[in-house]
Short mmCIF file of N, CA and C in Angstrom, two decimals:
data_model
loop_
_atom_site.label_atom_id
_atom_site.label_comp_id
_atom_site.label_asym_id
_atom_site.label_seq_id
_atom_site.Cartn_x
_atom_site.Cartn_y
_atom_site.Cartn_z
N UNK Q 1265 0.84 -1.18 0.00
CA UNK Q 1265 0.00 0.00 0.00
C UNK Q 1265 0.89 1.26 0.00
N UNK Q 1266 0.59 2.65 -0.72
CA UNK Q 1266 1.30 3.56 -1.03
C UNK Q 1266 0.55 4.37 0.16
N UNK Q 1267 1.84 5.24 0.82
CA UNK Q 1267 1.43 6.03 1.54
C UNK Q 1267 1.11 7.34 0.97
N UNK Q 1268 0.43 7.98 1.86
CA UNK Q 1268 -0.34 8.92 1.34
C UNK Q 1268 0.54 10.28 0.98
N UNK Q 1269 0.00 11.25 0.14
CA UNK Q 1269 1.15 12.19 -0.20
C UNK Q 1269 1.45 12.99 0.93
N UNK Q 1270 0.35 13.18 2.43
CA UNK Q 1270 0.81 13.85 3.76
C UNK Q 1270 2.26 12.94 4.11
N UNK Q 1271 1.72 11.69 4.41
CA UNK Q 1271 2.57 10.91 5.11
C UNK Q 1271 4.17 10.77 4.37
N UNK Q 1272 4.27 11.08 2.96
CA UNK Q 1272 5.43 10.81 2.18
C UNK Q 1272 6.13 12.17 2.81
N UNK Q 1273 5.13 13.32 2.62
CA UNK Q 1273 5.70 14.29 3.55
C UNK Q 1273 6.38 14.54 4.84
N UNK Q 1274 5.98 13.71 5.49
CA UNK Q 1274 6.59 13.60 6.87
C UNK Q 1274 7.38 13.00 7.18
N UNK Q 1275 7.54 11.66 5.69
CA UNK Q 1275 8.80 11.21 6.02
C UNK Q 1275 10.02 11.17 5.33
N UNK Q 1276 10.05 12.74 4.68
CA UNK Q 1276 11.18 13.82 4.49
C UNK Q 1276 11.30 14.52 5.34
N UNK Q 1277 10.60 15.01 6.35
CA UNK Q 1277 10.19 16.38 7.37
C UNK Q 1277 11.37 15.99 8.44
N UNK Q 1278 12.29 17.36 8.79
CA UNK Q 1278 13.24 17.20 9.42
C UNK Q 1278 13.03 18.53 10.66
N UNK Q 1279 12.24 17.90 11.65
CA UNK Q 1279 11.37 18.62 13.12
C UNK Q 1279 11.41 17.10 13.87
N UNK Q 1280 10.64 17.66 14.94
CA UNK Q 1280 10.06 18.89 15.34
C UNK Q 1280 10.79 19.96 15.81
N UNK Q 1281 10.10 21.53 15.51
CA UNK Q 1281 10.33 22.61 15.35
C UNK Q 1281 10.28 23.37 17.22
N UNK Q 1282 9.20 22.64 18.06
CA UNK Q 1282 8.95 22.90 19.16
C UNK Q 1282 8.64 21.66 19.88
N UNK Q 1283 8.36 22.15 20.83
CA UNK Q 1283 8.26 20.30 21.75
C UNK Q 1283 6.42 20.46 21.87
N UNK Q 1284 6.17 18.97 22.14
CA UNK Q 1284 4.90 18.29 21.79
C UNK Q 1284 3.90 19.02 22.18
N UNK Q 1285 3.08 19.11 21.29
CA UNK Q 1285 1.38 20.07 21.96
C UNK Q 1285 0.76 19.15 21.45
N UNK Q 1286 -0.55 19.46 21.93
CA UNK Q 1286 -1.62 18.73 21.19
C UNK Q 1286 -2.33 20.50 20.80
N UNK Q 1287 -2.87 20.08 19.73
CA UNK Q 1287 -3.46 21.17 18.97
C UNK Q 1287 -4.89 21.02 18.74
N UNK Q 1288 -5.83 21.93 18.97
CA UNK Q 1288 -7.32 21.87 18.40
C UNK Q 1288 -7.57 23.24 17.85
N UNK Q 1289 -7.96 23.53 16.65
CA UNK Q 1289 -8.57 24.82 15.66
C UNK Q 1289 -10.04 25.05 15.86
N UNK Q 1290 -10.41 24.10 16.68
CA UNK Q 1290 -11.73 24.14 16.85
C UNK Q 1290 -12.72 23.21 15.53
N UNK Q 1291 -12.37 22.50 14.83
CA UNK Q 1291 -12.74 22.28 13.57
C UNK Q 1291 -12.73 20.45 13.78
N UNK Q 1292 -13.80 20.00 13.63
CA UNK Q 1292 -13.78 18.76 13.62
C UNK Q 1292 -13.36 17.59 12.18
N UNK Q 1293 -13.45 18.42 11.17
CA UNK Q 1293 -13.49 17.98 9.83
C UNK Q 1293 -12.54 19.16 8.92
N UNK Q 1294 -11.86 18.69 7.57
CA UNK Q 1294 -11.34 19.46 7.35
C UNK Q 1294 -10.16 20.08 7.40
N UNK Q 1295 -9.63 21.34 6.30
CA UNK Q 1295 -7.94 20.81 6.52
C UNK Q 1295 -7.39 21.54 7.48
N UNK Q 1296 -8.24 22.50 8.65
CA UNK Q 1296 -7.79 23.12 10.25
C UNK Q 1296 -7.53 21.77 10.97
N UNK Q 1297 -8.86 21.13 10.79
CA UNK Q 1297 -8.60 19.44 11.64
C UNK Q 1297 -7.08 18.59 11.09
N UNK Q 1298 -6.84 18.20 9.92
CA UNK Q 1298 -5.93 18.14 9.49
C UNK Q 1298 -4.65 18.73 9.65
N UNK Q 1299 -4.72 20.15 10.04
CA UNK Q 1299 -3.49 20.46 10.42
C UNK Q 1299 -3.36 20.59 11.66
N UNK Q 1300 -4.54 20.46 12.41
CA UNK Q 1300 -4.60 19.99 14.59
C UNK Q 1300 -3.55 19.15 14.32
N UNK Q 1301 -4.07 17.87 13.69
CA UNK Q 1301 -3.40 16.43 13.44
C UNK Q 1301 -2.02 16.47 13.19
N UNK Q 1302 -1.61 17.33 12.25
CA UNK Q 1302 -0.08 17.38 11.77
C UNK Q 1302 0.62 17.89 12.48
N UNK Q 1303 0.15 19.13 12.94
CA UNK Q 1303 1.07 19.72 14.21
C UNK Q 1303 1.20 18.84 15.74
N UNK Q 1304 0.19 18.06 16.13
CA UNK Q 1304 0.07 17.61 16.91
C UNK Q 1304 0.87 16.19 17.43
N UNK Q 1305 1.18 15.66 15.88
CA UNK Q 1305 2.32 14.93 15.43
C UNK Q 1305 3.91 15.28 15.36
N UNK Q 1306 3.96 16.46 14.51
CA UNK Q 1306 5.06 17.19 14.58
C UNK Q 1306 5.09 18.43 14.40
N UNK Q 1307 5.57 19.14 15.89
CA UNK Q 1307 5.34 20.53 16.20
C UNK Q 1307 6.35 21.21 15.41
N UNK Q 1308 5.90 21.59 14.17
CA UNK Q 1308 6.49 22.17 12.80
C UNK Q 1308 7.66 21.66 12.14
N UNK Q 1309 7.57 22.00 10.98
CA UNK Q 1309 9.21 21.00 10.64
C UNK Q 1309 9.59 21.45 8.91
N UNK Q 1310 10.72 21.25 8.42
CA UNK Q 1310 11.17 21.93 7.57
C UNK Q 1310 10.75 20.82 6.18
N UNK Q 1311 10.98 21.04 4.83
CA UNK Q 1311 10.74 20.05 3.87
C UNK Q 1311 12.13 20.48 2.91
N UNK Q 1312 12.67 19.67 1.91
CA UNK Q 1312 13.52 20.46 1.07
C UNK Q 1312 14.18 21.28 0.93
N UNK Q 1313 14.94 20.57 2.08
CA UNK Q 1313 16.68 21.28 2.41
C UNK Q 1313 16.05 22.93 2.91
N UNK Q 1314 14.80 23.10 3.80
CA UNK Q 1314 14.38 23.77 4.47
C UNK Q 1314 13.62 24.86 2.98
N UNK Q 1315 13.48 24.11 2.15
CA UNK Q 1315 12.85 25.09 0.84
C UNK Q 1315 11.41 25.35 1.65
N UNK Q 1316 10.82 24.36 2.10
CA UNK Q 1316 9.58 24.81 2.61
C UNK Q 1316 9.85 24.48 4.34
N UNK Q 1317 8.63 25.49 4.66
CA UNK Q 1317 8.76 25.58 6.34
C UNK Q 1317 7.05 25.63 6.78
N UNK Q 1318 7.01 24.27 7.74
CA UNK Q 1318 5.49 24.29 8.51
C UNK Q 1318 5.91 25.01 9.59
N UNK Q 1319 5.12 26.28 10.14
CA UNK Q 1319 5.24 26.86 11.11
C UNK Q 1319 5.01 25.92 12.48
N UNK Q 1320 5.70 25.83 13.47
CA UNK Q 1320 5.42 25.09 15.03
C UNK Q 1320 3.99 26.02 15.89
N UNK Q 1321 3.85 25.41 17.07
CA UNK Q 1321 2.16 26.11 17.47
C UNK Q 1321 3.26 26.14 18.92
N UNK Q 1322 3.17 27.04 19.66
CA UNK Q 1322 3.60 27.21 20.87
C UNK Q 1322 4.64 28.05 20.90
N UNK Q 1323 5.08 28.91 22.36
CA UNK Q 1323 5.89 30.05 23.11
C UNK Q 1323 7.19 29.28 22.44
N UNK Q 1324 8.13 28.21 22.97
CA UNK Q 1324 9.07 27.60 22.88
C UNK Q 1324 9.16 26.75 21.47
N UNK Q 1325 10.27 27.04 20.60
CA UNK Q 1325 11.17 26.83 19.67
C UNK Q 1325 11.56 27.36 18.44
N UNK Q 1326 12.08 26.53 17.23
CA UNK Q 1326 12.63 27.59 16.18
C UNK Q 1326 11.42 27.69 15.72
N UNK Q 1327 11.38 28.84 14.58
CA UNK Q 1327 10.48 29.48 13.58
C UNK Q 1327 9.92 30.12 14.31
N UNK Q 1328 8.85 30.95 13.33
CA UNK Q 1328 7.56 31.58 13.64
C UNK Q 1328 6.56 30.61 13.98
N UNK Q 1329 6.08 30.94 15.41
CA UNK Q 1329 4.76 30.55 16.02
C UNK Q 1329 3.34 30.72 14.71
N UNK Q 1330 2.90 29.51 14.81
CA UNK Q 1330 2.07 29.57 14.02
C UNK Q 1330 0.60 30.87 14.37
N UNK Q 1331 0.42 30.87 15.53
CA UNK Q 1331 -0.58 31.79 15.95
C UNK Q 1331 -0.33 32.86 15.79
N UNK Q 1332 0.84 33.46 16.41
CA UNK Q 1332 1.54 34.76 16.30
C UNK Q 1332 1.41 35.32 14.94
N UNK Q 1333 1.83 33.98 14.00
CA UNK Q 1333 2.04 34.14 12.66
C UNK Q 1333 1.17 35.24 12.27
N UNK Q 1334 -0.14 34.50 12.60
CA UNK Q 1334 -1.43 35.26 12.34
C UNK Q 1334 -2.23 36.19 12.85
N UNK Q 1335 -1.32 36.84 14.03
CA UNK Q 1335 -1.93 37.30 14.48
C UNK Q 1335 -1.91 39.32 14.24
N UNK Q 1336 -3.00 39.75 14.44
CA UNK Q 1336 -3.06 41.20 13.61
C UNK Q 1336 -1.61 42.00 14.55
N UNK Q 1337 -1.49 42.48 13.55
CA UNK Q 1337 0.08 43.72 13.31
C UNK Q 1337 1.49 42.40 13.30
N UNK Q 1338 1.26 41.18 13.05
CA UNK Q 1338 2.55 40.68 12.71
C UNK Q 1338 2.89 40.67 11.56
N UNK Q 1339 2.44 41.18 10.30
CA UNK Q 1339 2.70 41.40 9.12
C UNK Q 1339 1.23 41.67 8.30
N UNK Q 1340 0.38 41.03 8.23
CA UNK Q 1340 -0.70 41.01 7.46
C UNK Q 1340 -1.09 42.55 7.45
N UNK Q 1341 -1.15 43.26 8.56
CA UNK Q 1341 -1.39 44.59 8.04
C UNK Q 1341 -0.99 45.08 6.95
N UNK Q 1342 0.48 44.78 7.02
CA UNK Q 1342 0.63 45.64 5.20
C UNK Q 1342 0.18 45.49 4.53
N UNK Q 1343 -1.17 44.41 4.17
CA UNK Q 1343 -1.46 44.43 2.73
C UNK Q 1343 -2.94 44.75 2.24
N UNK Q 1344 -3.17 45.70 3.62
CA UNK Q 1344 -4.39 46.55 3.55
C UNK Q 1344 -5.85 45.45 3.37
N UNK Q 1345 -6.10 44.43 4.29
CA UNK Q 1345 -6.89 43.72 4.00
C UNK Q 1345 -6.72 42.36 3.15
N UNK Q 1346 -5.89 42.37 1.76
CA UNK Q 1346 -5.71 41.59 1.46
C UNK Q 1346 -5.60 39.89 1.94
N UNK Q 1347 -4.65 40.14 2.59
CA UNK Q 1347 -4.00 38.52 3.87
C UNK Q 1347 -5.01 38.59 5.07
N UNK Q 1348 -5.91 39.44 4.71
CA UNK Q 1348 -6.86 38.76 6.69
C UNK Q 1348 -7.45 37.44 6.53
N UNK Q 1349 -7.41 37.05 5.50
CA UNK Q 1349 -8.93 35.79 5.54
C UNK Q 1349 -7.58 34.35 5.02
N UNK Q 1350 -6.70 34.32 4.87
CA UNK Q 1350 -5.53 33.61 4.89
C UNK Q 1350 -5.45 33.01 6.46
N UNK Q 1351 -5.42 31.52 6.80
CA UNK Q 1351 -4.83 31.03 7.86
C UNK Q 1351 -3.27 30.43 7.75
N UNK Q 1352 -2.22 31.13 7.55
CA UNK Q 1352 -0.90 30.54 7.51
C UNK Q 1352 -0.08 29.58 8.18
N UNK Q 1353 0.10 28.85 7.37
CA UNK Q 1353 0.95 27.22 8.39
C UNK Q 1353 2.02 27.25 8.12
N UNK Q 1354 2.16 28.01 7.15
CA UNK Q 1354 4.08 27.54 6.34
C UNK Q 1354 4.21 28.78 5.65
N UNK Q 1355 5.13 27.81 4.63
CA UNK Q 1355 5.87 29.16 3.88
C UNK Q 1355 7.11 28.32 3.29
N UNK Q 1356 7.31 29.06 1.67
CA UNK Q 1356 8.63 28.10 1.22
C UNK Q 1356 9.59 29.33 1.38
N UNK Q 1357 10.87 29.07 0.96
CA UNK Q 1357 11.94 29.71 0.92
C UNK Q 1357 11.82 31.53 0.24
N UNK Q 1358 10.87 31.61 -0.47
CA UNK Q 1358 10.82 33.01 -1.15
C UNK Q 1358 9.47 33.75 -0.16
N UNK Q 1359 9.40 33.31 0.96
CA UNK Q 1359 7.77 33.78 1.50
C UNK Q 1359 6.68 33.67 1.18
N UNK Q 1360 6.42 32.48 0.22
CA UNK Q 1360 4.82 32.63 -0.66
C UNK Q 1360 4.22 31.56 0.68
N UNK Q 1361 3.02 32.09 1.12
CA UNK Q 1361 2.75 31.51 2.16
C UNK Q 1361 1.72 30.32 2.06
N UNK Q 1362 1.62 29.07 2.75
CA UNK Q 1362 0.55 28.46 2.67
C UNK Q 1362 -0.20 28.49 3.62
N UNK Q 1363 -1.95 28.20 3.16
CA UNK Q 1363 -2.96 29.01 4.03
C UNK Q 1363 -4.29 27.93 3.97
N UNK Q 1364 -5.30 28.31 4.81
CA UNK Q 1364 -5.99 27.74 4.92
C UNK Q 1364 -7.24 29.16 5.12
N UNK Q 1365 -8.19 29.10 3.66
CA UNK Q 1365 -9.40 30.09 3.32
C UNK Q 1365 -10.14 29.19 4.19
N UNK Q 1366 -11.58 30.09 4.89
CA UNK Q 1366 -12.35 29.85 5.71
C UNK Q 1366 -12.80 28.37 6.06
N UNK Q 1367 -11.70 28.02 6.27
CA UNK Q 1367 -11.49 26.29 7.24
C UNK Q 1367 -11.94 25.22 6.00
N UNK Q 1368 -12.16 25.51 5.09
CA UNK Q 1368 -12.59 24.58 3.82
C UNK Q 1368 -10.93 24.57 2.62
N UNK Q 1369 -10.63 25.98 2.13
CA UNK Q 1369 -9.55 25.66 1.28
C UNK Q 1369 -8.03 26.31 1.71
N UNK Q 1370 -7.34 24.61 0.73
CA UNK Q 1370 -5.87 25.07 0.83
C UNK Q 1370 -5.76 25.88 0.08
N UNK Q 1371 -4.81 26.96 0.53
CA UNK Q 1371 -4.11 27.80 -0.90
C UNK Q 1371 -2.35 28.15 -0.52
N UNK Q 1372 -2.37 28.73 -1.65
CA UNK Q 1372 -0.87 29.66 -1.50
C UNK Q 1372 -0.92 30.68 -1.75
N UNK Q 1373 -0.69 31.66 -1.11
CA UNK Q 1373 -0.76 33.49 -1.07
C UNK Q 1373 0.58 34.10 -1.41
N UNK Q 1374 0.54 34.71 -2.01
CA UNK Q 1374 1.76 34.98 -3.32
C UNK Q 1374 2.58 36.84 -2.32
N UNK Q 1375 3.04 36.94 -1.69
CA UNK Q 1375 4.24 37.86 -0.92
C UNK Q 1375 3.86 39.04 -1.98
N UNK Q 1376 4.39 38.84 -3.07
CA UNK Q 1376 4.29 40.04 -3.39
C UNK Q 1376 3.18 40.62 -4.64
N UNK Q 1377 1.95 39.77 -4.23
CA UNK Q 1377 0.73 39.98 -5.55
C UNK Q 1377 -0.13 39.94 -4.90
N UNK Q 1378 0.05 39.58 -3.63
CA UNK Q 1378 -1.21 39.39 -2.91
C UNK Q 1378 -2.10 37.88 -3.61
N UNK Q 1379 -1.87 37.57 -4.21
CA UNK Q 1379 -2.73 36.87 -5.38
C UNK Q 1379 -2.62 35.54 -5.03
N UNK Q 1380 -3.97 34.69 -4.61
CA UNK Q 1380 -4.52 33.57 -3.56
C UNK Q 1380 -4.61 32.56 -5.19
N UNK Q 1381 -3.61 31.00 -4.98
CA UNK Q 1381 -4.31 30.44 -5.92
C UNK Q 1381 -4.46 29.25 -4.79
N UNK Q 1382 -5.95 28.44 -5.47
CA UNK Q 1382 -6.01 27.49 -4.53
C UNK Q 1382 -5.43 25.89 -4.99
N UNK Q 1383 -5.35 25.14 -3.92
CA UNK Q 1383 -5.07 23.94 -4.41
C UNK Q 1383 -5.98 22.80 -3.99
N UNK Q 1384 -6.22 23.07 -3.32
CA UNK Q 1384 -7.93 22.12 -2.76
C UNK Q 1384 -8.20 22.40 -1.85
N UNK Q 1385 -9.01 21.23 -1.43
CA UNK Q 1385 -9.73 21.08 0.12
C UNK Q 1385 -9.23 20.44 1.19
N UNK Q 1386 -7.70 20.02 1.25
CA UNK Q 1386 -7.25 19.12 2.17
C UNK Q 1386 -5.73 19.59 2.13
N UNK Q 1387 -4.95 19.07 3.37
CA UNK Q 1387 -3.58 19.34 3.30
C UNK Q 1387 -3.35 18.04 2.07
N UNK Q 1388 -4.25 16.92 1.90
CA UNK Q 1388 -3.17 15.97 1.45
C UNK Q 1388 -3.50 16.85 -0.44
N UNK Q 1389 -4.29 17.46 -0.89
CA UNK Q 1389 -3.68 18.22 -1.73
C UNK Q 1389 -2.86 19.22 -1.85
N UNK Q 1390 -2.40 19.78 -1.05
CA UNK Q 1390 -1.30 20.70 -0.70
C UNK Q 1390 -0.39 19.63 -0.87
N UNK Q 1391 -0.08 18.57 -0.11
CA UNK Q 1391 0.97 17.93 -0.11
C UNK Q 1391 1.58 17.34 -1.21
N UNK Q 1392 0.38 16.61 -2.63
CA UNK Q 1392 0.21 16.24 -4.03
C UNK Q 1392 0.69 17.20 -4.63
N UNK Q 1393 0.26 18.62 -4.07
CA UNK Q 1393 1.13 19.83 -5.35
C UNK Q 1393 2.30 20.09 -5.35
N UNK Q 1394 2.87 19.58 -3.69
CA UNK Q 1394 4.08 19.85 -3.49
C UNK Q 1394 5.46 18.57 -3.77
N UNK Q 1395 4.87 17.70 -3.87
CA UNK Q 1395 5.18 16.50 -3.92
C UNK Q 1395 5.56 16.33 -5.77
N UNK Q 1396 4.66 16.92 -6.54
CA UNK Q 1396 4.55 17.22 -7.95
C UNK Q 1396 5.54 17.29 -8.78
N UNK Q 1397 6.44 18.67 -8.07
CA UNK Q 1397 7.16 19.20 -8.53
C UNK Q 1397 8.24 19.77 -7.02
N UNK Q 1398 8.93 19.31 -6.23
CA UNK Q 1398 9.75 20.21 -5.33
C UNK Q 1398 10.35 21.35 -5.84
N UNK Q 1399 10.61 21.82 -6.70
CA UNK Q 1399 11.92 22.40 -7.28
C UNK Q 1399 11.03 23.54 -7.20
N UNK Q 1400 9.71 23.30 -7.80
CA UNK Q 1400 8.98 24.81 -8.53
C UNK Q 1400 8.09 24.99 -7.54
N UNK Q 1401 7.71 23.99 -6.43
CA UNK Q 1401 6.48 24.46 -5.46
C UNK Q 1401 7.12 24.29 -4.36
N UNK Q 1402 8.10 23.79 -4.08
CA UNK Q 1402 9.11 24.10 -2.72
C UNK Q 1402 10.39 24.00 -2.48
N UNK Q 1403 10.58 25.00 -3.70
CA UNK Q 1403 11.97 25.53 -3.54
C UNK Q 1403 13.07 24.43 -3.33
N UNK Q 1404 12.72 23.53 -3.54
CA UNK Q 1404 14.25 22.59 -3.26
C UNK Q 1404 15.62 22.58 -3.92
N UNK Q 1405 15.78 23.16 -4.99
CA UNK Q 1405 16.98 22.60 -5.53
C UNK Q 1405 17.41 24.13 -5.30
N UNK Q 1406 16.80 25.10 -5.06
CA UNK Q 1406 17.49 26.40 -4.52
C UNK Q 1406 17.76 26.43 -3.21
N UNK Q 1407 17.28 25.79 -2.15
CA UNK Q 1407 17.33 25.33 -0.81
C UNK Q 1407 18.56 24.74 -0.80
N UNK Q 1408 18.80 23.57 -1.85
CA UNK Q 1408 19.96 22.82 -1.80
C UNK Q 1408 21.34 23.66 -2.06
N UNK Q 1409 21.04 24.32 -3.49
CA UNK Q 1409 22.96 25.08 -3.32
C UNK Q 1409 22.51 26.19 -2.65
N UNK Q 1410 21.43 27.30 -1.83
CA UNK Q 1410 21.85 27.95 -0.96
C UNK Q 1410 22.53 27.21 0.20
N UNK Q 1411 22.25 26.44 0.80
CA UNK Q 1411 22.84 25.54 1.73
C UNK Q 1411 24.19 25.01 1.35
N UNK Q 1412 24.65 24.51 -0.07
CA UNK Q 1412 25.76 24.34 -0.13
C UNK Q 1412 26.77 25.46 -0.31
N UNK Q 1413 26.08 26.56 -0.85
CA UNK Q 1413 26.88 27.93 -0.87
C UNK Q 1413 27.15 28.64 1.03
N UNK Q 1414 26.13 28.59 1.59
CA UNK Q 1414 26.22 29.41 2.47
C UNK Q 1414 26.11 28.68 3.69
N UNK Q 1415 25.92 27.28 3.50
CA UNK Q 1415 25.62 26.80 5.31
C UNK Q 1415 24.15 26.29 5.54
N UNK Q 1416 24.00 25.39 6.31
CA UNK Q 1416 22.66 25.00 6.31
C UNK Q 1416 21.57 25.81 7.10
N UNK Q 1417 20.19 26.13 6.47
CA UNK Q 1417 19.34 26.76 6.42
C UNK Q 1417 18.04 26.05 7.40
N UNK Q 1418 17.74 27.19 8.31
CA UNK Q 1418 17.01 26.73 9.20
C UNK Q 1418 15.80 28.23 9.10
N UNK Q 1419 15.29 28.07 10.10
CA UNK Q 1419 14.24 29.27 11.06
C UNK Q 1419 14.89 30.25 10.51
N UNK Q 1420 16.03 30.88 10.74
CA UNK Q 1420 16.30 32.03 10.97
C UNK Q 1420 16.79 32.33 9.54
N UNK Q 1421 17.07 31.53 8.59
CA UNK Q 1421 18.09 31.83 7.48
C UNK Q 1421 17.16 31.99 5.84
N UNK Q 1422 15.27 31.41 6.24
CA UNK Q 1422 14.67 31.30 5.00
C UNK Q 1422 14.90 32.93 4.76
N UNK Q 1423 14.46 33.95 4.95
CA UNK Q 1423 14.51 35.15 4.57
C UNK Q 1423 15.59 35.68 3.99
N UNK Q 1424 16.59 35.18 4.44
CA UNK Q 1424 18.05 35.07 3.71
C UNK Q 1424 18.63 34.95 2.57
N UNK Q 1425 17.92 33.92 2.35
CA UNK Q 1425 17.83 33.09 1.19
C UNK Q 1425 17.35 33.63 -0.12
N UNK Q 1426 16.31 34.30 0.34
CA UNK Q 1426 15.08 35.12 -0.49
C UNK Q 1426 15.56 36.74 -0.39
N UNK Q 1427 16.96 37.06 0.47
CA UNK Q 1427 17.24 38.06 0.07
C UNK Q 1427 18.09 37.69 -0.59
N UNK Q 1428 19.19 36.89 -0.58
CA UNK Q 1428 19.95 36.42 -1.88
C UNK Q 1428 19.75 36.58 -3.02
N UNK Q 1429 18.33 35.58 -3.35
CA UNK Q 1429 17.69 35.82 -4.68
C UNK Q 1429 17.54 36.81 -5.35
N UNK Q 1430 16.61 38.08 -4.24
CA UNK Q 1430 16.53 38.67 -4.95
C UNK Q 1430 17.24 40.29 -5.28
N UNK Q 1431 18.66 39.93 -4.62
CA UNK Q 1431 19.71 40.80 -4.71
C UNK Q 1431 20.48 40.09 -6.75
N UNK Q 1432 20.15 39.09 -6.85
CA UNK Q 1432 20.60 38.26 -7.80
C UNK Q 1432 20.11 38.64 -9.36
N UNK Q 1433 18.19 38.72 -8.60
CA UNK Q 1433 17.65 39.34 -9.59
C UNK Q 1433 17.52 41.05 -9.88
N UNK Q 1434 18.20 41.26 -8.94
CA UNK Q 1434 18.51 43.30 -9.09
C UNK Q 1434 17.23 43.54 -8.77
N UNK Q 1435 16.21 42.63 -7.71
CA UNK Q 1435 14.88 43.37 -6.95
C UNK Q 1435 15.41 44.29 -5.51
#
C-alpha cells in the first residue's frame, strides 16, 4: 500500500520545530482538523533542504509561532486587508505563504501579488502539489545550493535566502 502524499511528507520532514502540543482549531473535519493532526504529530518542521517551512504552534522553539504568525500587526497589516482571511501554516523559501481560506480551502498566497491560488480542500492536496514538482512548489533545488553555498538553512536563514535571490535578480 502507497502512503499517502501527507505521510510521504513527513517522512522527508526534518522537526520537530517545538516540543509536543496537542493542537485543536476548533474544527472537527477538514484541513484546520488536518493540520490539529499534523502539528500535533510534529510541532512544525522543515521540507527540502528547508525550501519549505510548517510553522510550530507554541511560546518555545525555532520558527515563527504559528498563531503569532497570524496574528493582527505581525505582518498582514501591510497588505491593507488583502491577507486577513488567509490562515498561515508555512511558507517556502521566497515567502509565498501556505494558508488555509475559511477552514474549507488550501491555498498559496503569493508575498508580493497578494494573489490567492487554490489547491484544494485538504492538506493531502497541498501535499500532491508539493510533492509534484519540489523544485517549482518548494523551492528545493534552490534550498539545496543555498545551503551548499552558504551553510545550512534553518528558522532564521529562509529570509536570507530570499534576500539572496533577490539581490541576484537586481529586486
Amino acid at each position: 500500500m502507497t502512503d499517502s502524499a501527507l505521510e510521504q511528507l513527513l517522512g522527508r520532514a526534518r522537526g520537530p520545530m517545538g516540543p509536543a502540543i496537542d493542537v485543536d482549531f476548533g474544527f472537527e473535519a477538514g484541513p484546520l482538523a488536518e493540520l490539529a493532526r499534523l502539528i500535533s504529530r510534529m510541532n512544525g518542521f522543515f521540507l527540502f533542504d528547508a525550501g519549505v517551512q510548517v510553522f510550530r504552534v507554541g511560546e518555545e522553539g525555532l520558527g515563527h509561532d504559528m498563531i503569532h504568525w497570524n496574528s493582527e500587526g505581525a505582518w498582514k497589516d501591510t497588505y491593507g486587508g488583502l491577507a486577513d482571511d488567509p490562515f498561515c501554516f508555512g511558507q517556502d523559501l521566497f515567502g509565498v505563504q501556505f494558508a488555509v481560506i475559511g477552514g474549507e480551502r488550501v491555498v498559496c498566497f503569493d508575498p508580493e501579488t497578494a494573489e490567492v491560488t487554490e489547491l484544494g480542500d485538504s492538506l493531502e492536496s497541498w501535499a500532491t502539489w508539493l510533492l509534484a514538482d519540489p523544485d517549482v512548489h518548494g523551492a528545493a533545488s534552490f534550498a539545496h545550493a543555498f545551503q551548499r553555498e552558504k551553510g545550512r538553512a534553518g528558522a532564521g536563514r529562509t529570509a536570507g535566502a530570499a534576500a539572496v535571490l533577490r539581490r541576484r535578480r537586481g529586486l
